[in-house]
Amino acid sequence: MSIVTKEKLDRVYDAYKSGNLSRRDFLKYLTMAGATIGLMGSPFGKMLGNAQAAESIRFDGWGGSTSEAFRKYAFEPFTEATGIKVIDGEFGDMDSYLTRVKASYPPGGEFNIAHLSAVFDYARYVDLGFSTELDEAKIPNLDLVMKAMIKPLRDITGGTLSAVPYDLGQTGIAYNTTKISKEKAEKMGASLLWDKELKGKLGSWGGDFRTNMWYAALHTGQSPNNMTDIDAIWAALREQRDLMKKYWSSGAELMSLLANEEIYATSAWSGRIAALQQEGHPIGYLSPKGTYSWMEYLFVLKGTDLEVAQQLLNFMLEPEAAIAVAEGQNYPPSLDPTKVELPESIKKLPAFDPTGTLEGYLFAEPEYWNAHQLEWTEKWDRIKAGS
């Protein structure tokens, strides 16, 4: 075995960063370096040193194809490079995961990093005291992330960060193009989800009051972030309930219902729509004005080993890893397209913004939605059940 010095590793790292060395060869060299010498002082010396101190870190995400992408393109390469195992957990929805976090002892202590959705959830975790303060100097790839995705988080945590943005998406409208013309879909917009001609062929996500209230607001001509006639929202949702085929409960069920033509139109996650289109299904994507947009981020929970967490976050934001994960889960990465050259496969994804500014995207206002969460969740559950 050849001797690996810190100087050699630095040169190899520079070659990798300049594109003159593949990731595969770089990781092979990194593994060899870690096996032969201590490398404190080199760019990856601290990573390797900490690898000896920490054996694992827990990450919880959405499961399915999303978790598969994270596992294949981020966690396994990270473990190969550092020796730190990423324990890959899953959750079905945001509320059930938060319940598990609260129940852990100390609260949040069992969990480390979560792939959470939307700024309102960031605010919930901060309000519960589960946040940390990341050392951004140890996450240099954060400089490649869209400022428009960082600012909302800084505003909540007084200029600091307890998470790094990782991807964005929309809950738009999916429709079967052999059953519904593009012209009709675009003309009706959000009201397509109330089309009486589609009775028995409509769907929606049953597990989230926000999604359903959001589109009821658009259907009734109200701002989702400032609904002035709540009674009209509930009335619209009762009317829609009678047109429904199914309130789906997971991305897999959503895709099955559309692929098997059990439903012709539904609110749907943009990444799942992209996956169906890639599989050749005749599914159109509709994003009317005010479409529900959201950003997802990697939240570091209180009590986590920050040194290890920051290594993993920086590794995941490395463009090669972030792009591969984005292609795997079909959601655009948080990387700023004006700073990072992104492939056509990313530029074609629904919700991609070539400007990196996210102007025109409408996100849920955290204070507004969190202030009514309990009340509106209970109301939505009753309506869905038939009251």
JSON list of C-alpha atoms in Angstrom, two decimals, residues 120 123-124 127 209-210 365-377:
[
{"chain": "A", "resi": 120, "resn": "PHE", "atom": "CA", "xyz": [-44.22, 26.34, 8.71]},
{"chain": "A", "resi": 123, "resn": "ALA", "atom": "CA", "xyz": [-41.22, 27.24, 12.69]},
{"chain": "A", "resi": 124, "resn": "ARG", "atom": "CA", "xyz": [-43.04, 24.50, 14.59]},
{"chain": "A", "resi": 127, "resn": "ASP", "atom": "CA", "xyz": [-41.12, 27.00, 18.69]},
{"chain": "A", "resi": 209, "resn": "PHE", "atom": "CA", "xyz": [-55.81, 20.02, 5.76]},
{"chain": "A", "resi": 210, "resn": "ARG", "atom": "CA", "xyz": [-53.58, 22.70, 4.21]},
{"chain": "A", "resi": 365, "resn": "GLU", "atom": "CA", "xyz": [-47.12, 31.72, 5.66]},
{"chain": "A", "resi": 366, "resn": "PRO", "atom": "CA", "xyz": [-45.87, 29.94, 8.82]},
{"chain": "A", "resi": 367, "resn": "GLU", "atom": "CA", "xyz": [-47.53, 32.19, 11.40]},
{"chain": "A", "resi": 368, "resn": "TYR", "atom": "CA", "xyz": [-50.90, 32.17, 9.65]},
{"chain": "A", "resi": 369, "resn": "TRP", "atom": "CA", "xyz": [-51.16, 28.41, 9.14]},
{"chain": "A", "resi": 370, "resn": "ASN", "atom": "CA", "xyz": [-49.56, 27.35, 12.44]},
{"chain": "A", "resi": 371, "resn": "ALA", "atom": "CA", "xyz": [-51.90, 29.63, 14.42]},
{"chain": "A", "resi": 372, "resn": "HIS", "atom": "CA", "xyz": [-54.93, 27.69, 13.13]},
{"chain": "A", "resi": 373, "resn": "GLN", "atom": "CA", "xyz": [-53.43, 24.23, 12.80]},
{"chain": "A", "resi": 374, "resn": "LEU", "atom": "CA", "xyz": [-55.30, 22.41, 15.57]},
{"chain": "A", "resi": 375, "resn": "GLU", "atom": "CA", "xyz": [-58.66, 24.02, 14.81]},
{"chain": "A", "resi": 376, "resn": "TRP", "atom": "CA", "xyz": [-58.46, 23.47, 11.05]},
{"chain": "A", "resi": 377, "resn": "THR", "atom": "CA", "xyz": [-57.07, 19.95, 11.31]}
]
